[in-house]
mmCIF file of C-alpha atoms in Angstrom:
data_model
loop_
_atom_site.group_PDB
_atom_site.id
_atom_site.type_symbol
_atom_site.label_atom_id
_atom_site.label_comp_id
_atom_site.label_asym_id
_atom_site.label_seq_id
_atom_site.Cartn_x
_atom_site.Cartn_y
_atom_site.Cartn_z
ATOM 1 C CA UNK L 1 -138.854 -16.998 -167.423
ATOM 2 C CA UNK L 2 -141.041 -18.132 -163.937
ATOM 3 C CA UNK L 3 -140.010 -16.539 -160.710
ATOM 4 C CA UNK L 4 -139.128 -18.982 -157.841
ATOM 5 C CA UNK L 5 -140.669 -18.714 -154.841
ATOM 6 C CA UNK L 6 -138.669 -18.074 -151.517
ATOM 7 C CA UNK L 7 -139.287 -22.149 -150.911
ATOM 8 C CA UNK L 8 -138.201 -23.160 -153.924
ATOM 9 C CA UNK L 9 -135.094 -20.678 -153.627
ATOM 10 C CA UNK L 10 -134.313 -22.060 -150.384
ATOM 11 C CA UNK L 11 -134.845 -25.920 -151.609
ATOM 12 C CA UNK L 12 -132.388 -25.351 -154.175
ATOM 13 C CA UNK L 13 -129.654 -23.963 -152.015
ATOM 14 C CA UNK L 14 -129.814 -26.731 -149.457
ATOM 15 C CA UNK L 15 -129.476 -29.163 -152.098
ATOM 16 C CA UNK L 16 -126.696 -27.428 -154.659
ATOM 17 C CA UNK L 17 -124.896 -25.107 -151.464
ATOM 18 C CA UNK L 18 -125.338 -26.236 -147.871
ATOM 19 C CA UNK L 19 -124.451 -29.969 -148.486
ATOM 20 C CA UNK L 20 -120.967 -28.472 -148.173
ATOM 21 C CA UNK L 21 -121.320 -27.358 -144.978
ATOM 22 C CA UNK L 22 -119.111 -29.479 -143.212
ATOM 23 C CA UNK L 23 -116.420 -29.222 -146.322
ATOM 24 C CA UNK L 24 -116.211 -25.344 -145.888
ATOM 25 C CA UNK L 25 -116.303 -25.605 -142.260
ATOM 26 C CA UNK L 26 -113.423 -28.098 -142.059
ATOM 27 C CA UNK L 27 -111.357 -25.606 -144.573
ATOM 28 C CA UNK L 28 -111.985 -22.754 -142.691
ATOM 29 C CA UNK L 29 -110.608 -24.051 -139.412
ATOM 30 C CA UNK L 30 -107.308 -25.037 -141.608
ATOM 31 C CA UNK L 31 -106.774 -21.112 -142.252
ATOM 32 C CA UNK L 32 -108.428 -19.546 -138.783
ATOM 33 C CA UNK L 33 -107.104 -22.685 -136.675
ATOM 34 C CA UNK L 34 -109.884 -21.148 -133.728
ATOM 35 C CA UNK L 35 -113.560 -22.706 -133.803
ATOM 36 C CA UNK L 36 -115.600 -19.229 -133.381
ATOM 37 C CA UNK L 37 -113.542 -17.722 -136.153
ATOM 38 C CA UNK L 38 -114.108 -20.778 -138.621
ATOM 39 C CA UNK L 39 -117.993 -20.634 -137.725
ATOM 40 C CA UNK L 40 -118.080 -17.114 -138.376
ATOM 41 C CA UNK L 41 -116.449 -17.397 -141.535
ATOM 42 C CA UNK L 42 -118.645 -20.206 -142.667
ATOM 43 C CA UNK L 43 -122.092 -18.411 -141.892
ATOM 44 C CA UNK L 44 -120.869 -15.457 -143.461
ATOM 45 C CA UNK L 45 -119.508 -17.117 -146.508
ATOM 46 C CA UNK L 46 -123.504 -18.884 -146.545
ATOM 47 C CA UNK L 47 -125.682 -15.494 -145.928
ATOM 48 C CA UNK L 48 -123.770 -14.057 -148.669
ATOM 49 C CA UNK L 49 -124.217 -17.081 -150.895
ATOM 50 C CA UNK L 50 -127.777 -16.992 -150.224
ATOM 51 C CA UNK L 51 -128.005 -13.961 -151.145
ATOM 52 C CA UNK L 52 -126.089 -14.145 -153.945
ATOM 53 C CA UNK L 53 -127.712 -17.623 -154.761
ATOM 54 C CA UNK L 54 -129.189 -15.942 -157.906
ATOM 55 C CA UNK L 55 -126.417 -14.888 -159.548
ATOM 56 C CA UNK L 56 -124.611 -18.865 -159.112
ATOM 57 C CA UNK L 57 -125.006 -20.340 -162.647
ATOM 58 C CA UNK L 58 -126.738 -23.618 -161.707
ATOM 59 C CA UNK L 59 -124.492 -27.066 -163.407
ATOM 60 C CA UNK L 60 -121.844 -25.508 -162.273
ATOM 61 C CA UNK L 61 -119.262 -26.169 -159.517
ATOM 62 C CA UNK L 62 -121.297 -24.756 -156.637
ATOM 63 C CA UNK L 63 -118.508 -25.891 -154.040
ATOM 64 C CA UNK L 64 -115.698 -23.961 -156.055
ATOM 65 C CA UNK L 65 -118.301 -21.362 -155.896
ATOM 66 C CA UNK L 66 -118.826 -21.449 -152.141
ATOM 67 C CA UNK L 67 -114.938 -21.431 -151.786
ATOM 68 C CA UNK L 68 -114.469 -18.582 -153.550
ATOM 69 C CA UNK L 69 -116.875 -16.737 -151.553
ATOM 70 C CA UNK L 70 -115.155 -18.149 -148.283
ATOM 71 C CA UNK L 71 -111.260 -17.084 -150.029
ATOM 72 C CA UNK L 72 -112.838 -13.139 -150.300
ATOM 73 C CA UNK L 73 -114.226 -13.074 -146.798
ATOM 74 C CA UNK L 74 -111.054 -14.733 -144.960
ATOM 75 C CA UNK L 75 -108.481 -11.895 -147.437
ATOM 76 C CA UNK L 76 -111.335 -9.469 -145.455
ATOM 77 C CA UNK L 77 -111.259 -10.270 -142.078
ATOM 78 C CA UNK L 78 -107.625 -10.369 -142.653
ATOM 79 C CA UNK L 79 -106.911 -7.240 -144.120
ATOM 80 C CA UNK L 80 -109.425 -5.865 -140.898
ATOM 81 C CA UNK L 81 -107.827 -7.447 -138.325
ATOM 82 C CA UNK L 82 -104.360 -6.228 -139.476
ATOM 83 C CA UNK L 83 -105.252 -3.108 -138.967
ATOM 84 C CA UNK L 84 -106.710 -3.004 -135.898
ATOM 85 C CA UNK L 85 -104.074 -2.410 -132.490
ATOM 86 C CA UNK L 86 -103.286 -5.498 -130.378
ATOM 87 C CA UNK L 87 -105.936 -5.073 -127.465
ATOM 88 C CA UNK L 88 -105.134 -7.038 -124.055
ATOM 89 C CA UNK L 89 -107.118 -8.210 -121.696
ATOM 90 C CA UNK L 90 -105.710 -6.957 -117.823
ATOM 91 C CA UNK L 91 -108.232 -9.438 -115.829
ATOM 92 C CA UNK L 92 -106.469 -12.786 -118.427
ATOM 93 C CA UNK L 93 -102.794 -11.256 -118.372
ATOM 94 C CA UNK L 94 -103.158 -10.770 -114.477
ATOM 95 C CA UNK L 95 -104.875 -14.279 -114.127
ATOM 96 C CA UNK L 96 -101.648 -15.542 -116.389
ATOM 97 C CA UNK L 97 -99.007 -13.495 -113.861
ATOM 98 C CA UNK L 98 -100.666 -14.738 -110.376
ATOM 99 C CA UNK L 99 -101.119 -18.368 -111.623
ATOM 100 C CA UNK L 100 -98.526 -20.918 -109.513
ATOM 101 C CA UNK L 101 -96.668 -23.221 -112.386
ATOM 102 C CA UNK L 102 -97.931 -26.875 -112.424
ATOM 103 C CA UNK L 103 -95.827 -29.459 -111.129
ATOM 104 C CA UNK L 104 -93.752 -31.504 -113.987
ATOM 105 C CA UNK L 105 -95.790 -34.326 -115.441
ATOM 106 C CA UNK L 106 -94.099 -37.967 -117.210
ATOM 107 C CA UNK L 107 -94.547 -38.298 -120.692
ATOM 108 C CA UNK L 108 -94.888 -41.676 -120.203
ATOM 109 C CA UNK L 109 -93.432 -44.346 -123.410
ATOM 110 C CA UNK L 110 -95.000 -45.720 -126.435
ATOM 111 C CA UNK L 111 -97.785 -44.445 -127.567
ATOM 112 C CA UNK L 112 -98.470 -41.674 -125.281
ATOM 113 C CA UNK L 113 -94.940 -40.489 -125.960
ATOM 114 C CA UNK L 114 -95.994 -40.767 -130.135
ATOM 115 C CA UNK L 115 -99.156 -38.560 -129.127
ATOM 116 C CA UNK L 116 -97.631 -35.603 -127.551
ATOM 117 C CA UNK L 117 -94.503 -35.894 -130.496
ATOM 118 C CA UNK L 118 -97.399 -36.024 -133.020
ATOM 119 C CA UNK L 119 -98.949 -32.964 -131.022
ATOM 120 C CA UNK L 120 -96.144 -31.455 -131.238
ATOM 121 C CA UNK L 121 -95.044 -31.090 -134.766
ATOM 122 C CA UNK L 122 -98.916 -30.388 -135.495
ATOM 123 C CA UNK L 123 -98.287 -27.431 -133.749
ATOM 124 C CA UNK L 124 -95.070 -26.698 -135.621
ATOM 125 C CA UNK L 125 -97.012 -27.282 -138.833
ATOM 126 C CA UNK L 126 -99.836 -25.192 -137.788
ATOM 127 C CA UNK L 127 -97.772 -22.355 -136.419
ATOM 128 C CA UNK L 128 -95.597 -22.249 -139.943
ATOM 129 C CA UNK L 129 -99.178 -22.562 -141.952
ATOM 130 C CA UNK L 130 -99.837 -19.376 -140.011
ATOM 131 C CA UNK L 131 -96.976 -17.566 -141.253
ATOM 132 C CA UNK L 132 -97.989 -17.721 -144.886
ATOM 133 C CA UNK L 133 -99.689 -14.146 -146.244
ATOM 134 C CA UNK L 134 -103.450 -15.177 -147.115
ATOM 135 C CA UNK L 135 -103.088 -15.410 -150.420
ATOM 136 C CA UNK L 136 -100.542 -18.398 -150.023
ATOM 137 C CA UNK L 137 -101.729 -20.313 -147.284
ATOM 138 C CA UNK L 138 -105.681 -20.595 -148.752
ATOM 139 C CA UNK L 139 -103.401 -21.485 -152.273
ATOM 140 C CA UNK L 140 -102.296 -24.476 -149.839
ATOM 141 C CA UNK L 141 -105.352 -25.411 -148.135
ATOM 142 C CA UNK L 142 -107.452 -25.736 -150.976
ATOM 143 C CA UNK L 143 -104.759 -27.655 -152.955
ATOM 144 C CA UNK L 144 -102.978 -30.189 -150.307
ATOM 145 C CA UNK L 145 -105.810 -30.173 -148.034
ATOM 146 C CA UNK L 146 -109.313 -29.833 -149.821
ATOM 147 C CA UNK L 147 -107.506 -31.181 -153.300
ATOM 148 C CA UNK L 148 -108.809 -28.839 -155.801
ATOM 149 C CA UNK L 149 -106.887 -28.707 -158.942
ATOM 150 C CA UNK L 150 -104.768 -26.062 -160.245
ATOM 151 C CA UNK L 151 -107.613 -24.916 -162.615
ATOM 152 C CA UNK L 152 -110.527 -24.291 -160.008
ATOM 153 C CA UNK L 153 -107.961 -23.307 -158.004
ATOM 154 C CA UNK L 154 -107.511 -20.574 -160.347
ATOM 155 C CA UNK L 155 -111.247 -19.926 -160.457
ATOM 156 C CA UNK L 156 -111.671 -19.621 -156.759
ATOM 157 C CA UNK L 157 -108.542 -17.101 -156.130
ATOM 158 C CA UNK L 158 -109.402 -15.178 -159.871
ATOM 159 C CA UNK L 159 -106.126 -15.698 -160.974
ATOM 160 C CA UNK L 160 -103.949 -17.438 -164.183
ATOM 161 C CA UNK L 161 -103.237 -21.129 -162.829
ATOM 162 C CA UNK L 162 -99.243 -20.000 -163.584
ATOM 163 C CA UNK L 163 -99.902 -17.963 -160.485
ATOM 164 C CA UNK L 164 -101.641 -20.780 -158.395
ATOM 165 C CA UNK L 165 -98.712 -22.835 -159.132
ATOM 166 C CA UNK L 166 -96.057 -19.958 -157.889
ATOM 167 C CA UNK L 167 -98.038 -19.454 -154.927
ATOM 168 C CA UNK L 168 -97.941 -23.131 -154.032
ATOM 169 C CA UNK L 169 -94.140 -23.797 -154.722
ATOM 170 C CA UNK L 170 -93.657 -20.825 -153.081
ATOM 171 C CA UNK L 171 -96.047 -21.706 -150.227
ATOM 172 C CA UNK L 172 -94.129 -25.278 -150.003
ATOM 173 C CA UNK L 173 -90.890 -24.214 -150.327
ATOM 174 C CA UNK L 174 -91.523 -21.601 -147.156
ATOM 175 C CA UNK L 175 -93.253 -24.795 -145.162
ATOM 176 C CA UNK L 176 -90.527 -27.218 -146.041
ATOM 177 C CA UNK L 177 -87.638 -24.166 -144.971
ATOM 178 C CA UNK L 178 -89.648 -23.807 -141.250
ATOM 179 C CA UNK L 179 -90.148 -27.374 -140.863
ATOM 180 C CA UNK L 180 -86.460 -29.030 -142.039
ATOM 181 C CA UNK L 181 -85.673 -25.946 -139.357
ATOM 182 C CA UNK L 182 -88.074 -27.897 -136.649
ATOM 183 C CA UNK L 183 -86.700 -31.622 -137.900
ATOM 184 C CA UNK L 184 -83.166 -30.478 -136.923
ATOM 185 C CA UNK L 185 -83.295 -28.714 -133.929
ATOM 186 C CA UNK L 186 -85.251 -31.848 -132.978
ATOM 187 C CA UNK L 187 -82.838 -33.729 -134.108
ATOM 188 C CA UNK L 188 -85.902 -35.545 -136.841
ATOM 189 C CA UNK L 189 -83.086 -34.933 -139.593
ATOM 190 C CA UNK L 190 -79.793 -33.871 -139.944
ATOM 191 C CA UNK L 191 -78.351 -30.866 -142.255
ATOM 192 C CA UNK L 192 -78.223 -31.445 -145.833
ATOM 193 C CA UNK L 193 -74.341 -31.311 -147.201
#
């Protein structure tokens, strides 16, 4: 068996790995929802591919791969950051306190009125997406928003696809719960009889 050179290493990880850049990226701002989070846990999710880049069995799904390495550092920074105490910033929350409230602007009709509702119930969405542990909401992203099926699925998370599937229903049954809540204090939809 030849060894590769560092070149051809790095030739063959821009072509199999780092054409889903932009893939990863856009999934990783669905479960951070902040830009400096998403990069972070892009690059990291790349170095350790890299170095990893060995071990990836080549004619094989390199962006399940990739995702799977993205699914194990996002449960990490998770599990770090819910253990670390709230910290709070005096200079922002004085900033917040001392700041005079802005006058009342006009929606305005049509579609500037559709905008802000459509900004709205992003937020809703993105707020109750937030609310699901880890485990559920990357079950979600990677099915209804990067469309994986239920079998790589299973591959990226390293469990039995019965277990993707409770994780979704029960990931979809939570959204639709917070969301039929939005819809009718909104008054979207009415309550079921």
């Amino acid at each position: 068996m030849t060894k590769r050179t560092e070149a051809q290493r790095r030739k063959e990880f821009e072509e199999e790995a780092l054409v889903h850049l932009d893939l990863l990226y856009n999934s990783a701002m669905q479960m951070t929802r902040n830009a400096a989070d998403a990069q972070d846990l892009v690059q990291e999710t790349f170095v350790k591919a890299y170095r990893f880049f060995d071990k990836f069995q080549r004619g094989t799904n390199c962006k399940a791969w990739l995702f799977k390495i993205m699914k194990n550092n996002y449960i990490n920074a998770f599990r770090k950051k819910s253990k670390e105490p709230v910290r709070v910033d005096f200079d922002e929350v004085e900033g917040i306190l001392q700041a005079k409230p802005e006058p009342a602007v006009s929606l305005g009709t049509g579609r500037e009125l559709e905008s802000v509702f459509e900004e709205l119930v992003e937020d809703d969405v993105k707020k109750a997406l937030d609310e699901l542990p880890p485990e559920f909401k990357m079950v979600v992203v990677l099915s209804d928003v990067e469309g994986f099926s239920y079998q790589e699925i299973a591959g990226i998370m390293d469990c039995p696809i019965g277990t993707v599937r409770s994780r979704l229903s029960r990931a979809r049954r939570f959204l639709q719960s917070r969301l039929h809540a939005f819809a009718m204090q909104h008054g979207i939809t009415k309550r079921q009889q």
